[in-house]
PDB file of C-alpha atoms in Angstrom:
ATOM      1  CA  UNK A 187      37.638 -17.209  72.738  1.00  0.00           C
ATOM      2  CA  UNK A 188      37.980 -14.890  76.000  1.00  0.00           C
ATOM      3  CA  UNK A 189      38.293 -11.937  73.660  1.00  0.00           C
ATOM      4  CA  UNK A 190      35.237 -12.788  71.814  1.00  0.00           C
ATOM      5  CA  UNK A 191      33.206 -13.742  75.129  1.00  0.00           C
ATOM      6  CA  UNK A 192      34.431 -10.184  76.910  1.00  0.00           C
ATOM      7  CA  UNK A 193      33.529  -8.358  73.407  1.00  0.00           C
ATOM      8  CA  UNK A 194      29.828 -10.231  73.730  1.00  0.00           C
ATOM      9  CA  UNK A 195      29.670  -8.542  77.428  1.00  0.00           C
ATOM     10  CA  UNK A 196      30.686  -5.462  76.884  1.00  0.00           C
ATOM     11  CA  UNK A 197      28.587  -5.225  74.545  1.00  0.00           C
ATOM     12  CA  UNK A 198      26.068  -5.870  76.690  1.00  0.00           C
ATOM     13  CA  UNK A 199      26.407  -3.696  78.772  1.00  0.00           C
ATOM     14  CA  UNK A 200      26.847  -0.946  76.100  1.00  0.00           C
ATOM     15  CA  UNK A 201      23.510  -1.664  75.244  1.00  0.00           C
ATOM     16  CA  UNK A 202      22.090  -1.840  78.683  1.00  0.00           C
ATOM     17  CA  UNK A 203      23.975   1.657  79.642  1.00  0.00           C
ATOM     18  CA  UNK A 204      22.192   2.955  76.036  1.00  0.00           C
ATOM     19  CA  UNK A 205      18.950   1.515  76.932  1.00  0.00           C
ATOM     20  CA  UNK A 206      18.558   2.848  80.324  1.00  0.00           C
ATOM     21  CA  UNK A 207      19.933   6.268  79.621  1.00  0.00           C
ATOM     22  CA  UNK A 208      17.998   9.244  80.361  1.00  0.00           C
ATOM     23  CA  UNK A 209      17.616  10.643  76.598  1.00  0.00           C
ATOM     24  CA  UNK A 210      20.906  12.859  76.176  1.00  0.00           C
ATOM     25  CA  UNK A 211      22.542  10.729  73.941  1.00  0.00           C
ATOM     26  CA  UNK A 212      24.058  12.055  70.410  1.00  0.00           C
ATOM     27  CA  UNK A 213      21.688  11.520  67.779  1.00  0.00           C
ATOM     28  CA  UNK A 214      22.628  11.107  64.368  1.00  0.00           C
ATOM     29  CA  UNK A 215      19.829  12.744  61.700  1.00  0.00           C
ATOM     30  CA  UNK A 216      18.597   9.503  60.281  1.00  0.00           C
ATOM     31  CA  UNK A 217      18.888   7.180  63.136  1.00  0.00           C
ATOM     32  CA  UNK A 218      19.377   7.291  66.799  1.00  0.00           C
ATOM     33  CA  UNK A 219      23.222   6.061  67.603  1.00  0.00           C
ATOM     34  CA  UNK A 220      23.680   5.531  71.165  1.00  0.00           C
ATOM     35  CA  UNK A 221      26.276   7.637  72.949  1.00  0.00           C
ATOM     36  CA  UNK A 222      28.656   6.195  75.381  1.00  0.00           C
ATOM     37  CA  UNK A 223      31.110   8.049  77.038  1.00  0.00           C
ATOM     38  CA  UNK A 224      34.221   7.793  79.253  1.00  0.00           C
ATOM     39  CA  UNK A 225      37.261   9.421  77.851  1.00  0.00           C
ATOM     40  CA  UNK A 226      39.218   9.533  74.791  1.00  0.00           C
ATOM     41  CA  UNK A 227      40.882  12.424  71.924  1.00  0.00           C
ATOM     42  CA  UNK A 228      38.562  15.168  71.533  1.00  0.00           C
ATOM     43  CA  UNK A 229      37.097  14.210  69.075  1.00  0.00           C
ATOM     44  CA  UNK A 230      33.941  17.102  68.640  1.00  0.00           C
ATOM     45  CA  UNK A 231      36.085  19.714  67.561  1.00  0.00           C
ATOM     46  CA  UNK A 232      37.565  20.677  63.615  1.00  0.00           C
ATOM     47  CA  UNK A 233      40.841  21.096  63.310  1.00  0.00           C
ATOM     48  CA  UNK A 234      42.658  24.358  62.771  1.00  0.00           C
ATOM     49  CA  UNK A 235      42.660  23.960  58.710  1.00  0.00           C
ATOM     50  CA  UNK A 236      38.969  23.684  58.729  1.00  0.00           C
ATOM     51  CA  UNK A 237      38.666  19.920  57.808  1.00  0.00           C
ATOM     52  CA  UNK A 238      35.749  18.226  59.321  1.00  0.00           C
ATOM     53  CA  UNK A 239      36.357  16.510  62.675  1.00  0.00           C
ATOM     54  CA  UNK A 240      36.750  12.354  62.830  1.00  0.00           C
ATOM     55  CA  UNK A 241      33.387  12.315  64.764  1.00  0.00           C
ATOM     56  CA  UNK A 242      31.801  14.750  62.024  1.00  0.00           C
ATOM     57  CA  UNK A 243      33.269  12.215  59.389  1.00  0.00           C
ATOM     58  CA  UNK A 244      31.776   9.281  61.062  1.00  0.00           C
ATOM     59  CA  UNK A 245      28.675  10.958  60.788  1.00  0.00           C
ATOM     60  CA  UNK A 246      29.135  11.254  57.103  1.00  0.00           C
ATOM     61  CA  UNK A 247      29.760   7.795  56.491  1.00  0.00           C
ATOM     62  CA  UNK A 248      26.513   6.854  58.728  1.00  0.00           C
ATOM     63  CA  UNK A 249      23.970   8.754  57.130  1.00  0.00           C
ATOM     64  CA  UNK A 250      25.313   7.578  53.374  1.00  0.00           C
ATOM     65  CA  UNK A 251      23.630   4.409  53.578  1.00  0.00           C
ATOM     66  CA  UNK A 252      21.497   2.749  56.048  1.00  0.00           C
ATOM     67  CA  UNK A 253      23.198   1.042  59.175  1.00  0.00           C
ATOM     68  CA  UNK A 254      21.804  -0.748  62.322  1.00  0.00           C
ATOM     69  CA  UNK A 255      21.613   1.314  65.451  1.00  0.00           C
ATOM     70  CA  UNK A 256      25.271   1.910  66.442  1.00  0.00           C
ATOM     71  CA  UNK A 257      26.572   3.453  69.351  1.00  0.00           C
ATOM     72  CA  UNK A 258      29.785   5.195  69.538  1.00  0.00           C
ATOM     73  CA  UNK A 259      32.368   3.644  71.519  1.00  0.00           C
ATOM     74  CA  UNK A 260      34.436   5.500  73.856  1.00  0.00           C
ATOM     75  CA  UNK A 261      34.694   3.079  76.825  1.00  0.00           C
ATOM     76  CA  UNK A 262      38.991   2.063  76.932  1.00  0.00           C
ATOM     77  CA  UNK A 263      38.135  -1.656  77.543  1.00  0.00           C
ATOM     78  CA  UNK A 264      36.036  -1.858  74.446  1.00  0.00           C
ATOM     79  CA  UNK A 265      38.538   0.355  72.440  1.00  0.00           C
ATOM     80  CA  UNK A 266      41.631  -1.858  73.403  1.00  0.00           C
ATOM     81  CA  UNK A 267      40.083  -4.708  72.280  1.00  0.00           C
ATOM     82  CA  UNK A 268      39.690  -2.963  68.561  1.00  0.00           C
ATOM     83  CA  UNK A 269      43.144  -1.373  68.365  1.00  0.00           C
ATOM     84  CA  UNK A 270      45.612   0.158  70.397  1.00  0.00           C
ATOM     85  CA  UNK A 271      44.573   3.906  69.928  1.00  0.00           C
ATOM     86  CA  UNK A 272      48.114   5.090  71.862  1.00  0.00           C
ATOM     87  CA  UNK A 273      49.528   4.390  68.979  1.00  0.00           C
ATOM     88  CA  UNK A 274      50.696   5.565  65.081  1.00  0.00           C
ATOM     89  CA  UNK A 275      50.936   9.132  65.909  1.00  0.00           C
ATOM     90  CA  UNK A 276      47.196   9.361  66.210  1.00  0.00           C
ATOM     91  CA  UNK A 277      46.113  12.315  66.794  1.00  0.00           C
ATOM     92  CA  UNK A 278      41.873  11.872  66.877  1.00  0.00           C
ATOM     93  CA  UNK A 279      39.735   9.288  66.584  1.00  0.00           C
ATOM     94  CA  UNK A 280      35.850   7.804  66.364  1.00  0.00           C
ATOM     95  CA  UNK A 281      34.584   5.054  66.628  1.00  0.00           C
ATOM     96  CA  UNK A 282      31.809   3.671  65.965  1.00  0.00           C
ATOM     97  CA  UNK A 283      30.061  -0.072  66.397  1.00  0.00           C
ATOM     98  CA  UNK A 284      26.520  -2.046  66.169  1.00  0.00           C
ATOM     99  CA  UNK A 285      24.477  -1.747  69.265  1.00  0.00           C
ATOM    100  CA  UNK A 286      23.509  -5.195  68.721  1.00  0.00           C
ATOM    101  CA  UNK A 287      25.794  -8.023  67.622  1.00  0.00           C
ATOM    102  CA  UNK A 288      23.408  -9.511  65.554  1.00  0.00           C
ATOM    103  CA  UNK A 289      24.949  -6.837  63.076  1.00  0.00           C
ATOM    104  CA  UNK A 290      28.510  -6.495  61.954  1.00  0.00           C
ATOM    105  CA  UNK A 291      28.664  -2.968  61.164  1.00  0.00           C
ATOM    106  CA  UNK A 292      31.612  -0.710  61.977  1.00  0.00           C
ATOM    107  CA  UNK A 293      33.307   2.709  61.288  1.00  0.00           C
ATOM    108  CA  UNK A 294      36.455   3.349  62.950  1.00  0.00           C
ATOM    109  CA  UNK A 295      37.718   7.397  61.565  1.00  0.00           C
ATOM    110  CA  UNK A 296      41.712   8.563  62.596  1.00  0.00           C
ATOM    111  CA  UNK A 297      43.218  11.110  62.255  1.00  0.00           C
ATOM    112  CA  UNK A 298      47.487  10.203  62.319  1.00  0.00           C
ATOM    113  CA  UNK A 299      50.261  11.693  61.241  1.00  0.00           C
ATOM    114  CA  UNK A 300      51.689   8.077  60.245  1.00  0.00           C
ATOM    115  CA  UNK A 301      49.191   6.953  57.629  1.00  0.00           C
ATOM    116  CA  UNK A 302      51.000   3.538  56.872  1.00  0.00           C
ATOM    117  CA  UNK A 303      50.967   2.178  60.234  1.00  0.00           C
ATOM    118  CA  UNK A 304      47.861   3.606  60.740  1.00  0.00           C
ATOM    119  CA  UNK A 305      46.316   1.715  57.691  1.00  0.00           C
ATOM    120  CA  UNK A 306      48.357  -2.095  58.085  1.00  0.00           C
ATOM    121  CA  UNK A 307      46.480  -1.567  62.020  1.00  0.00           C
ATOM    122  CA  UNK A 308      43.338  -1.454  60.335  1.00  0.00           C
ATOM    123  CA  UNK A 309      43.786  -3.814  58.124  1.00  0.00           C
ATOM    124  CA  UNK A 310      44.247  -5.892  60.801  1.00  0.00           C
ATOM    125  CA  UNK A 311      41.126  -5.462  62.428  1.00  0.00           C
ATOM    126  CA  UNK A 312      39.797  -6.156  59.151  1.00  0.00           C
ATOM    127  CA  UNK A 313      41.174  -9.356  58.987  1.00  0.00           C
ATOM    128  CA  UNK A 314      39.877  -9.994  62.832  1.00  0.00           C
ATOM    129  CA  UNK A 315      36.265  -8.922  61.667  1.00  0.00           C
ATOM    130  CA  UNK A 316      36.421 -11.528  58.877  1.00  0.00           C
ATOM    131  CA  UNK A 317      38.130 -14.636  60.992  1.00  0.00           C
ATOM    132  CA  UNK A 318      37.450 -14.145  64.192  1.00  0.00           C
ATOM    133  CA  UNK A 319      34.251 -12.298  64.309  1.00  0.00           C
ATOM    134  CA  UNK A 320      31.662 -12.565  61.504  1.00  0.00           C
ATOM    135  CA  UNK A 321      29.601 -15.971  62.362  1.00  0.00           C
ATOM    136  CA  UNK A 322      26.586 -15.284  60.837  1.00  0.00           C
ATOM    137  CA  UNK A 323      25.981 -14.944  56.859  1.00  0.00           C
ATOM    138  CA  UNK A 324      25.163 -11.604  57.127  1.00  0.00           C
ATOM    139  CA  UNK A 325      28.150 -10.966  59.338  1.00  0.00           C
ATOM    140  CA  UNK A 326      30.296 -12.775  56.369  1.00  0.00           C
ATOM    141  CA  UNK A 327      29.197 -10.517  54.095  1.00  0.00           C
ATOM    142  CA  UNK A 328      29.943  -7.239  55.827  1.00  0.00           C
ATOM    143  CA  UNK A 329      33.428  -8.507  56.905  1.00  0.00           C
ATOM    144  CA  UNK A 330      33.860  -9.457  53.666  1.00  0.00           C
ATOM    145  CA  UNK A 331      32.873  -6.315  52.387  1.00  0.00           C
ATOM    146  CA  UNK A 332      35.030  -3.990  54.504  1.00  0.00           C
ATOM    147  CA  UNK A 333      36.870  -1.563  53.123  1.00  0.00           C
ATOM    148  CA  UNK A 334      40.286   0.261  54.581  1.00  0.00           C
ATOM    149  CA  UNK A 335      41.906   2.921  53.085  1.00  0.00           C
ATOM    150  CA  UNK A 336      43.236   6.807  53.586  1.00  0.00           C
ATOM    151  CA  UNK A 337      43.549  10.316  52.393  1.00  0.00           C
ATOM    152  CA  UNK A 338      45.486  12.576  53.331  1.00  0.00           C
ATOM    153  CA  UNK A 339      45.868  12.686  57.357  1.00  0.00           C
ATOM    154  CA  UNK A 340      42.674  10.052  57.562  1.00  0.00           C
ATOM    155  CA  UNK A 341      43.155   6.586  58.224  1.00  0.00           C
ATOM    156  CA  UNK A 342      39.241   4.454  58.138  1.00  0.00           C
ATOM    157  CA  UNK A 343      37.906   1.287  58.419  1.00  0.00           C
ATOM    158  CA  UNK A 344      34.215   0.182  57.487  1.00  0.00           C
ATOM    159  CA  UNK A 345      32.494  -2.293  58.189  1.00  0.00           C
ATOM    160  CA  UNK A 346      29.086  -2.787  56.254  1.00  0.00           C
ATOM    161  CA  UNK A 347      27.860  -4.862  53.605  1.00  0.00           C
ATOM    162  CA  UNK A 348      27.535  -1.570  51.033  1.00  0.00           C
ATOM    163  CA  UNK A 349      30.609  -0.145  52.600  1.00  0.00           C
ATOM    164  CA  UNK A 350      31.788   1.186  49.053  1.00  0.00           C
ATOM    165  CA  UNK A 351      29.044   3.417  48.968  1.00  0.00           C
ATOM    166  CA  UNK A 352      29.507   4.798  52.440  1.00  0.00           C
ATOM    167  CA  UNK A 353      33.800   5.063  51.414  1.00  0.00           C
ATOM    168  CA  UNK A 354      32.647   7.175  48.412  1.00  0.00           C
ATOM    169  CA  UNK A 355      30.669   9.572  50.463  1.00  0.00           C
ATOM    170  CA  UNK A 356      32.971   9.919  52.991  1.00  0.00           C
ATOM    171  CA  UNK A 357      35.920  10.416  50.579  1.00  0.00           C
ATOM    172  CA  UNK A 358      33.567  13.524  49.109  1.00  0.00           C
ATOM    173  CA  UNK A 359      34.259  14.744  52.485  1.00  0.00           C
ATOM    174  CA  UNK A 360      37.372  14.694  53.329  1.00  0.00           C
TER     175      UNK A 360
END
């Protein structure tokens, strides 16, 4: 219940920091995701074999089908409480979350070089999403609807009630 009460403040304040912000935010092409930042992997930047960055794969899977406002999540409190990012050999990362909770929505893109662990860790936060966080019907059905899976080097997680759709768009990509 504390871990559900701090996730509803943070939150808040996430929204708050996005709301009062002076317009320099990220902005994805379809819809206007929030940006907050602190620190994390670089996660801007393509790797040396040309393959799209986890940020520029998040992107993909957010303009394949329509999603709330979201706001990227790069604040460490609000990241611990969805995985722990130190480990799995992970090697970049995005994240990605509602700016409301009204919604459950949710793309979490890794990069790893230890794609098992990498997966069973999401799967666990799937299984948090469905038991411990989805209250509402709506929020059922997107937790319900989450998919997990990988290719090659990337680990993801999403969250949405059409997340199939947004998996086969993404999995164009990678």
């Amino acid at each position: 219940m504390k871990k559900i009460i701090a996730l509803l403040l943070l939150s808040a304040i996430v929204l708050c920091t996005a709301c009062s912000s002076d317009g320099n935010n990220s902005v994805n092409s379809s819809q206007s995701n929030s940006s907050v930042t602190e620190s994390s992997p670089d996660s801007s930047v393509s790797s040396e074999n040309n393959n799209l960055s986890t940020d520029e794969l998040c992107n993909v899977v957010l303009n394949s089908i329509e999603f709330p406002a979201t706001s990227k999540i790069e604040i460490a409190e609000m990241l611990e409480m969805i995985m722990d990012f130190s480990k799995y050999g992970i090697e970049e990362y995005t994240v990605y979350q509602q700016a409301m909770s009204v919604h459950l929505c949710e793309v979490i893109v890794i990069r790893t070089s230890d794609v098992k662990a990498t997966t069973e860790a999401l799967k666990q936060r799937k299984d948090v999403l469905i038991n411990q966080l989805a209250f509402y019907p709506e929020q059922q059905e997107s937790a319900k609807n989450t998919v997990v899976g990988s290719k090659n080097d990337i680990c993801y997680l999403i969250t949405h009630k059409d997340a199939k759709t947004a998996e086969k768009a993404l999995l164009q990509k990678i």
